[in-house]
PDB file of C-alpha atoms and ligand atoms in Angstrom:
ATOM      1  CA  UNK A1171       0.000   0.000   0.000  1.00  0.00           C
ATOM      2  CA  UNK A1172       0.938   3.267  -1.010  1.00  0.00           C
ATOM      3  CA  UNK A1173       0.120   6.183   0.567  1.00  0.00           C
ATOM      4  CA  UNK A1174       0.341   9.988   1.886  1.00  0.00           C
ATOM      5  CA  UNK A1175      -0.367  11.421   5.111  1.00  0.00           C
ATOM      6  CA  UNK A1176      -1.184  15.336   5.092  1.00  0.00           C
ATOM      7  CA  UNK A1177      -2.155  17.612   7.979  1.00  0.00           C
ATOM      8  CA  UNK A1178      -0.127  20.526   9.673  1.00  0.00           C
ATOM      9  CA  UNK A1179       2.349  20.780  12.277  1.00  0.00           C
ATOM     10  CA  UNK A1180       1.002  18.569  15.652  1.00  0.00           C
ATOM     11  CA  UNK A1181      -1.628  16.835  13.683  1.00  0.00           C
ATOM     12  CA  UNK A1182      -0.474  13.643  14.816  1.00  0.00           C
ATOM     13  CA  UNK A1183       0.856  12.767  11.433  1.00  0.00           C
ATOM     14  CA  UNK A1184       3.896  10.912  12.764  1.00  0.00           C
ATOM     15  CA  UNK A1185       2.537   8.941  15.537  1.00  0.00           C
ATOM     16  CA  UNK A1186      -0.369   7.289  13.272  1.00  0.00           C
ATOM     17  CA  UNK A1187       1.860   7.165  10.468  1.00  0.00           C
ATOM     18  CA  UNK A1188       4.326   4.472  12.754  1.00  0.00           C
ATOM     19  CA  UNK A1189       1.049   2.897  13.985  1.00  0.00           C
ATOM     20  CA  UNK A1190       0.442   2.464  10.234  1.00  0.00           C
ATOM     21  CA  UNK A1191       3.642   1.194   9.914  1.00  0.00           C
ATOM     22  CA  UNK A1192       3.833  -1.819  12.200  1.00  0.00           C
ATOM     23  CA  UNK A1193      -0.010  -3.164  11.337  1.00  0.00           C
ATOM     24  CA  UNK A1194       0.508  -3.060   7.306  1.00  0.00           C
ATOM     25  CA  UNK A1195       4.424  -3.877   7.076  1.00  0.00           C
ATOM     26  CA  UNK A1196       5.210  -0.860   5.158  1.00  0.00           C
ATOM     27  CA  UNK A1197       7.775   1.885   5.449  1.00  0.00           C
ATOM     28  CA  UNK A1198       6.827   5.551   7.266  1.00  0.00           C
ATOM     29  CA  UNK A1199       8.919   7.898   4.656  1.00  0.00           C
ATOM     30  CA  UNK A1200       9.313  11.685   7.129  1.00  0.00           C
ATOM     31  CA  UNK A1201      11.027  14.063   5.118  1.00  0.00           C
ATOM     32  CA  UNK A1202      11.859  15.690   8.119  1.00  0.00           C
ATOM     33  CA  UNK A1203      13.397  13.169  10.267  1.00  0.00           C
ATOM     34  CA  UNK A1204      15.548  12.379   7.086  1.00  0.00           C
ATOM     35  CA  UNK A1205      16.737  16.289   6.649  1.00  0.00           C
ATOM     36  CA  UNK A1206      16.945  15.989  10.591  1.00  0.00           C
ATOM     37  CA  UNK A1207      19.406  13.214  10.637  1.00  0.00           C
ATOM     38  CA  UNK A1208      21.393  14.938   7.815  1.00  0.00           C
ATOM     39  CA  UNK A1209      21.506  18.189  10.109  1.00  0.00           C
ATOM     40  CA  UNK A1210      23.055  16.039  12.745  1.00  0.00           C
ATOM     41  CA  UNK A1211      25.873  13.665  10.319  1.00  0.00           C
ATOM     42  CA  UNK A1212      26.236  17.380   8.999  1.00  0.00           C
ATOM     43  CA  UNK A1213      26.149  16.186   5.441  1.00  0.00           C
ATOM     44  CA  UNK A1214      25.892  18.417   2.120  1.00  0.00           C
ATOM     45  CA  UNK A1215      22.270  18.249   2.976  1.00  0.00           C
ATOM     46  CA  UNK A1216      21.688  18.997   6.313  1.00  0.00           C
ATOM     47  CA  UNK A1217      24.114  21.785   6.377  1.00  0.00           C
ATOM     48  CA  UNK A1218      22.018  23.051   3.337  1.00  0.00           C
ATOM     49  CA  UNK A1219      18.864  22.615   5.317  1.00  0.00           C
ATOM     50  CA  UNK A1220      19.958  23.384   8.320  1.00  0.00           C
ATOM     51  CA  UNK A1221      19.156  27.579   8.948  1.00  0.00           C
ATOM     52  CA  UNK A1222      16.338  27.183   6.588  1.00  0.00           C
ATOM     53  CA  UNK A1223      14.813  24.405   9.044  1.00  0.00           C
ATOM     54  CA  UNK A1224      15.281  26.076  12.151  1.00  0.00           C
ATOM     55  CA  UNK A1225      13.655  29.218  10.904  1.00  0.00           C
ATOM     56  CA  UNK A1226      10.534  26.775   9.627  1.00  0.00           C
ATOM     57  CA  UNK A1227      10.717  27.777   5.795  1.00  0.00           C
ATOM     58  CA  UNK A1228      11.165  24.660   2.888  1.00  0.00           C
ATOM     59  CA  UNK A1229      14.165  23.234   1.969  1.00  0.00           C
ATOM     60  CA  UNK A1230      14.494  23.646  -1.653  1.00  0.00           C
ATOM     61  CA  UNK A1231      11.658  21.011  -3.108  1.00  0.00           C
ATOM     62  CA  UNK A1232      14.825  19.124  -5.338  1.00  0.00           C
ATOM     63  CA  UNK A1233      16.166  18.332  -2.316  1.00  0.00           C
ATOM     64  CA  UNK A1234      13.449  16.391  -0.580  1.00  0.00           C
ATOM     65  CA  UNK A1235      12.371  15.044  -4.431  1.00  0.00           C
ATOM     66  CA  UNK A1236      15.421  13.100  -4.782  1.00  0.00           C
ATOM     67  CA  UNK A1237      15.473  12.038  -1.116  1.00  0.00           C
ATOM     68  CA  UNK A1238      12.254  10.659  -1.620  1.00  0.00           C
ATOM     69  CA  UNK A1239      13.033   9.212  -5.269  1.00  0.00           C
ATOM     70  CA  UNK A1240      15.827   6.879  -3.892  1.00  0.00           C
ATOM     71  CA  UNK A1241      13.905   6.059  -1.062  1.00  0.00           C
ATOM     72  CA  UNK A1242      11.147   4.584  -2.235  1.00  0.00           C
ATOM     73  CA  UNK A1243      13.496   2.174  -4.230  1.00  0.00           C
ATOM     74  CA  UNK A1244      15.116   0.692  -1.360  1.00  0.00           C
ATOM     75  CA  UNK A1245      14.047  -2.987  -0.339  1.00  0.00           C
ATOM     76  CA  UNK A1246      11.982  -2.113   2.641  1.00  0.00           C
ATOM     77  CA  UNK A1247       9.198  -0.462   0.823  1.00  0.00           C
ATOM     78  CA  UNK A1248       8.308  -2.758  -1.869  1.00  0.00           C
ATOM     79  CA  UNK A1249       5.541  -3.919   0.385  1.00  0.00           C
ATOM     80  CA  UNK A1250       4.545   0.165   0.527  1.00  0.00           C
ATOM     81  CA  UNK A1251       5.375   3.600   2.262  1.00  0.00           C
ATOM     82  CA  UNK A1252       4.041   6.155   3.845  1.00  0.00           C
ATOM     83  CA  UNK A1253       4.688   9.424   2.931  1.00  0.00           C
ATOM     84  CA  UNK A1254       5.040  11.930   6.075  1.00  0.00           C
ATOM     85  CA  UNK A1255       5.994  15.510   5.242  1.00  0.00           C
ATOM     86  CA  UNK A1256       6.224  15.156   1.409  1.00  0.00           C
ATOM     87  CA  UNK A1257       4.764  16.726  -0.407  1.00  0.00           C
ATOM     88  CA  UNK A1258       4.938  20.097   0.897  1.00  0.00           C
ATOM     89  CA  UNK A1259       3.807  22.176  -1.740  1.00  0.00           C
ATOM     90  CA  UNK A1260       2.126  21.574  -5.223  1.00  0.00           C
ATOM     91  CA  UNK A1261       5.470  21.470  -7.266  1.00  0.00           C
ATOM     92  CA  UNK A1262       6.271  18.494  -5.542  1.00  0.00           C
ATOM     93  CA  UNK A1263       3.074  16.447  -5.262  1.00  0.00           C
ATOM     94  CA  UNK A1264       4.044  17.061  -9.438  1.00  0.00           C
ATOM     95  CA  UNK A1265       7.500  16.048  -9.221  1.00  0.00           C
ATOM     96  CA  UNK A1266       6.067  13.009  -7.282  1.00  0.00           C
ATOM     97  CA  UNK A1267       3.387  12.005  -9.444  1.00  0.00           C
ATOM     98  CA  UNK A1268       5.802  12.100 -12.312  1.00  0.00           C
ATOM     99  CA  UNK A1269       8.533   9.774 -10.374  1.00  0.00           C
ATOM    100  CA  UNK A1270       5.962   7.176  -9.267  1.00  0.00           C
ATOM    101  CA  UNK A1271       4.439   7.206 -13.233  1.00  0.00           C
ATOM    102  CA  UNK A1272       8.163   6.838 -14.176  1.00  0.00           C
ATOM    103  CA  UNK A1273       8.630   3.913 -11.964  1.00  0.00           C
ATOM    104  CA  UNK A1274       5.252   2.198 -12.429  1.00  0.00           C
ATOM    105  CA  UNK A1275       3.875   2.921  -9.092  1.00  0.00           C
ATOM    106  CA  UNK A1276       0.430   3.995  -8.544  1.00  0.00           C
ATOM    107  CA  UNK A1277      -0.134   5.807  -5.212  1.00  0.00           C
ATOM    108  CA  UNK A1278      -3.262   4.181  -3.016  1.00  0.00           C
ATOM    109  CA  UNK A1279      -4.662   6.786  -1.130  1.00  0.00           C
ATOM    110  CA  UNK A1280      -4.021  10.382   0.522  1.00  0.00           C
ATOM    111  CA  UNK A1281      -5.378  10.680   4.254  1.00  0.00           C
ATOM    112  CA  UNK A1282      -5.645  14.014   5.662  1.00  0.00           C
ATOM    113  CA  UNK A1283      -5.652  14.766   9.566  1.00  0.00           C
ATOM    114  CA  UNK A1284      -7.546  18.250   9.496  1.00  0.00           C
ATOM    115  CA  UNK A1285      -7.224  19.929  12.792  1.00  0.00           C
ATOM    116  CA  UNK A1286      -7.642  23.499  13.822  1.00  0.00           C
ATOM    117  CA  UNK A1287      -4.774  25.711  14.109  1.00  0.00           C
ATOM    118  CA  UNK A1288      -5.139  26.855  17.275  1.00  0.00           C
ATOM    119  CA  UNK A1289      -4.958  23.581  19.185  1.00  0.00           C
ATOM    120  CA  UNK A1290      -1.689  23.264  17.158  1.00  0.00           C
ATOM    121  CA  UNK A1291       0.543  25.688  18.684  1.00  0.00           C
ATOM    122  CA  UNK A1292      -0.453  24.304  22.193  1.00  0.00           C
ATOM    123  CA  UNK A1293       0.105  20.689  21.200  1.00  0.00           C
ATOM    124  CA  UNK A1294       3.568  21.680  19.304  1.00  0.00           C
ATOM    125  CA  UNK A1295       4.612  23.489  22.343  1.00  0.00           C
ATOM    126  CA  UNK A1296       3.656  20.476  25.096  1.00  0.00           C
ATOM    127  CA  UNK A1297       5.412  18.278  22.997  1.00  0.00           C
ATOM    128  CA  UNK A1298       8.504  20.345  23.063  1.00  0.00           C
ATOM    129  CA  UNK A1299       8.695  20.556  26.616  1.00  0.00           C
ATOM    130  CA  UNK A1300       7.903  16.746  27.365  1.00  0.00           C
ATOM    131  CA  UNK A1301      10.555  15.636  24.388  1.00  0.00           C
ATOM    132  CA  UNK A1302      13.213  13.514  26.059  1.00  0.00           C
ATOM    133  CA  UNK A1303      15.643  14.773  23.340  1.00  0.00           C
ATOM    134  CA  UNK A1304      15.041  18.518  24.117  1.00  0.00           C
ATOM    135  CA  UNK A1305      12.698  20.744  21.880  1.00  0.00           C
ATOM    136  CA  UNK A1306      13.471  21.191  18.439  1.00  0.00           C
ATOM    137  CA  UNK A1307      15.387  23.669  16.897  1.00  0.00           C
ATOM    138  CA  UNK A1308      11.823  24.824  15.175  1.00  0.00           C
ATOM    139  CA  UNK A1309       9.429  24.637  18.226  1.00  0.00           C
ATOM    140  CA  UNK A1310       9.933  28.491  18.862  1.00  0.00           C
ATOM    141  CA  UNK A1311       6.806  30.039  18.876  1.00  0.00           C
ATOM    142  CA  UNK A1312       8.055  32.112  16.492  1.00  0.00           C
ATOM    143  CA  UNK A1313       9.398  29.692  13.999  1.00  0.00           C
ATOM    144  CA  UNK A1314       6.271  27.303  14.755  1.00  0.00           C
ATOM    145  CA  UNK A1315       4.072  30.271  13.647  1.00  0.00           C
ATOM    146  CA  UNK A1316       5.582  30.792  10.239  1.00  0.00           C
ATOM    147  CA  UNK A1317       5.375  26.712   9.724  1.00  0.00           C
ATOM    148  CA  UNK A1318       1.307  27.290  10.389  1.00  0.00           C
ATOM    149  CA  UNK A1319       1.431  29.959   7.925  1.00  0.00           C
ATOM    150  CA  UNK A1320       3.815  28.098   5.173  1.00  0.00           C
ATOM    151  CA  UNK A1321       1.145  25.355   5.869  1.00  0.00           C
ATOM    152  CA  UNK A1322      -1.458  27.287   4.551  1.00  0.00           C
ATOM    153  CA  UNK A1323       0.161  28.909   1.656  1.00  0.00           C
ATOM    154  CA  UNK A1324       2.062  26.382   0.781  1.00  0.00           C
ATOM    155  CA  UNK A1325       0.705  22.628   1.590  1.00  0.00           C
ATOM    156  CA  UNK A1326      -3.346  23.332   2.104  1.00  0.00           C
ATOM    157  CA  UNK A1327      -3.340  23.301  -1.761  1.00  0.00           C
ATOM    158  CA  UNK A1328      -1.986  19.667  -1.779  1.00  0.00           C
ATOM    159  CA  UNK A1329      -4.876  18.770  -0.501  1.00  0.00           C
ATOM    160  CA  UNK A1330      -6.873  20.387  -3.056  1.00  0.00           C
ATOM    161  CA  UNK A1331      -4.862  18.685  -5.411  1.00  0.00           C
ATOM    162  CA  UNK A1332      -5.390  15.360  -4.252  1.00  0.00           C
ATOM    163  CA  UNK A1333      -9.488  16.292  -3.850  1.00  0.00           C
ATOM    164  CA  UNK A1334      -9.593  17.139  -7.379  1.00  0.00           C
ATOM    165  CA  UNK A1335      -7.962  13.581  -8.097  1.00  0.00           C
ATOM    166  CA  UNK A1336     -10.809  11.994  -5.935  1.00  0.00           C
ATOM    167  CA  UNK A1337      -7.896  10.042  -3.978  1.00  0.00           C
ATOM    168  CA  UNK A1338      -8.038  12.402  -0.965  1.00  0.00           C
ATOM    169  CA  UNK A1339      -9.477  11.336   2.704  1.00  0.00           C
ATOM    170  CA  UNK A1340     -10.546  14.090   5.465  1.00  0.00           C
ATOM    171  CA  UNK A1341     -10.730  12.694   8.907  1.00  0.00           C
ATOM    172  CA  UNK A1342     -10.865  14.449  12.158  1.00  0.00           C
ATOM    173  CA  UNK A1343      -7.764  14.835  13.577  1.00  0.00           C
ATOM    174  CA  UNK A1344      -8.613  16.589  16.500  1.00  0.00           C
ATOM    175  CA  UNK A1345     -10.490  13.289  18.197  1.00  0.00           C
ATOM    176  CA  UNK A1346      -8.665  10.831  20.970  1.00  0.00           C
ATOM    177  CA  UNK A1347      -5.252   9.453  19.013  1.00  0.00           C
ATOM    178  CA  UNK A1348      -6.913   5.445  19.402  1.00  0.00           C
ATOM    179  CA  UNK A1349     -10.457   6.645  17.657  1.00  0.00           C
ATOM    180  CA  UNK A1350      -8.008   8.861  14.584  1.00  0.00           C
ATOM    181  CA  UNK A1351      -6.479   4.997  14.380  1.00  0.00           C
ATOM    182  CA  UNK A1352      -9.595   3.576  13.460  1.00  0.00           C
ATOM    183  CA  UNK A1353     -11.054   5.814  11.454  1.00  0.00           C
ATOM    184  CA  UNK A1354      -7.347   5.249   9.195  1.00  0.00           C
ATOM    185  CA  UNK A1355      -8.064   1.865   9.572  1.00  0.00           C
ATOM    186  CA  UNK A1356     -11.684   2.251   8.296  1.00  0.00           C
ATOM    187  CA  UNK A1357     -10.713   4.034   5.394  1.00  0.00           C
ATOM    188  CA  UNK A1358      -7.835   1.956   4.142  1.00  0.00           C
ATOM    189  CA  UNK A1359     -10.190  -0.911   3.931  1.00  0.00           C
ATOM    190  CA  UNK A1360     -11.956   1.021   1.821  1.00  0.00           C
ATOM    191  CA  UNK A1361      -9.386   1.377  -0.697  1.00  0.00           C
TER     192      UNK A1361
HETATM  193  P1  ADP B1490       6.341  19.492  11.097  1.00  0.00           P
HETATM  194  O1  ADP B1490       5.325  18.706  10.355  1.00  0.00           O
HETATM  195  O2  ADP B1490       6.231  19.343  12.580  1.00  0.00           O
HETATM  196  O3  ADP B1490       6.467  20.927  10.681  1.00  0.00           O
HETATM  197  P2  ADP B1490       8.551  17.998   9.813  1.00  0.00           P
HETATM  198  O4  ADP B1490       9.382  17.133  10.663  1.00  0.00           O
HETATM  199  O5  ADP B1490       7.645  17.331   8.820  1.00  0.00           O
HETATM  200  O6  ADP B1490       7.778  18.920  10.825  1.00  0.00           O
HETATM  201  O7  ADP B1490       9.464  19.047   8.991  1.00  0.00           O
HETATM  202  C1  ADP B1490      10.376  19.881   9.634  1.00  0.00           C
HETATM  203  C2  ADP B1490      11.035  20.811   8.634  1.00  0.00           C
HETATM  204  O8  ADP B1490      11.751  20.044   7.670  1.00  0.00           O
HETATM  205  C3  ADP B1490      10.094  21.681   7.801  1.00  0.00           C
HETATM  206  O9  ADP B1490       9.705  22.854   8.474  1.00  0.00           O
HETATM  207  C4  ADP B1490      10.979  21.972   6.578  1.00  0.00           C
HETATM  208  O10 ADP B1490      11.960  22.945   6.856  1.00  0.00           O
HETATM  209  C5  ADP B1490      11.693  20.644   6.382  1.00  0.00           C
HETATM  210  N1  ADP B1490      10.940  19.753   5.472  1.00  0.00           N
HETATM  211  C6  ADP B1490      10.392  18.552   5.788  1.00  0.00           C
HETATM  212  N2  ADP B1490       9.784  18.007   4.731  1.00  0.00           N
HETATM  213  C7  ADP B1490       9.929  18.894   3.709  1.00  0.00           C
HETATM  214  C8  ADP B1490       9.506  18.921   2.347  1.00  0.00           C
HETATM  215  N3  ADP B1490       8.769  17.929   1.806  1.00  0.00           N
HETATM  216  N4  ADP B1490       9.855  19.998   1.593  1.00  0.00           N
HETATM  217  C9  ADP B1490      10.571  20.990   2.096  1.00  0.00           C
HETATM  218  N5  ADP B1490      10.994  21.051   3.369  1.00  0.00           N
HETATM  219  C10 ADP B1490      10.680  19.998   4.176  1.00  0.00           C
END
């Protein structure tokens, strides 16, 4: 199964993407926690993305294309991926329907956690403080506000684009994190 998981910031993306992960057998793909471990080996890539993350803009979308493009190659996802974080914007939900056409794969479904922006910053900013690693370089307030606002510019239209390919699943992401589960579960049966 191959699929994408949208939402903002604190939707709870990553946490029901892994629970995803271990029922199906397929791979959780975060763009982020890829550019993140580059920041720390301090490869050409992290130290490219490295100011532009911590200020909560978008590392340059050719970057995160060809991370993704030799990613999905790799052994562990021929059973299927998730996507988590990508795509970002509508130039690369392009770029990525062109690489999966090139490579003969044909993307399953899109599920999108909708939740309201204002119970973001407070669950961004709880999971900062309780993070046994420390908080992330972008969990300022003020860089976590202008990664709300690229969301909207910037990613909402994904969404759109996926609506107007009829692939594209809305599901409350502001219920308890077991009933979110379900409803993912509900609608992959579906498809
Ligand atoms: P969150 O969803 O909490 O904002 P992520 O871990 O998905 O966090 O991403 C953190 C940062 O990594 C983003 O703010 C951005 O700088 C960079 N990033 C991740 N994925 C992409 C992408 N697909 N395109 C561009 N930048 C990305």
């Amino acid at each position: 199964m191959k699929l994408i998981f949208l939402g903002p910031p604190g939707a709870g993306k990553g946490t029901q993407a892994q629970r995803i992960e271990d029922a199906f057998d397929i791979r959780q793909l975060s763009t982020g926690d890829m550019l993140r471990a580059a920041v720390a080996a301090e490869t050409e890539i992290g130290k490219q993305a490295k100011d532009i993350m911590a200020r909560g803009d978008l590392v340059p979308d050719e970057v995160v294309v060809g991370i993704i493009s030799d990613r999905i190659e790799e052994d562990d996802c021929k059973n299927g991926f998730i996507l988590d974080g990508f795509p970002r914007n509508v130039a690369q939900a392009e770029a990525l329907d062109a690489m999966l056409l090139e490579k003969g794969i044909a993307l399953d479904g899109v599920v999108e956690l909708a939740v309201d922006p204002e119970v973001l910053i407070g669950r961004i900013l709880k999971r900062a403080e309780e993070s046994a690693d420390g908080p992330r370089e972008d969990d300022t307030e003020e860089a976590l506000q202008h990664r709300l606002r690229v969301y909207e510019e910037q990613t909402a239209p994904v969404a759109e684009f996926y609506a107007s390919k009829g692939i594209l699943k809305t599901l409350d992401g502001m219920q308890e994190m077991d009933e979110v589960t379900q409803q993912i579960h509900a609608v992959l049966k579906e498809i």
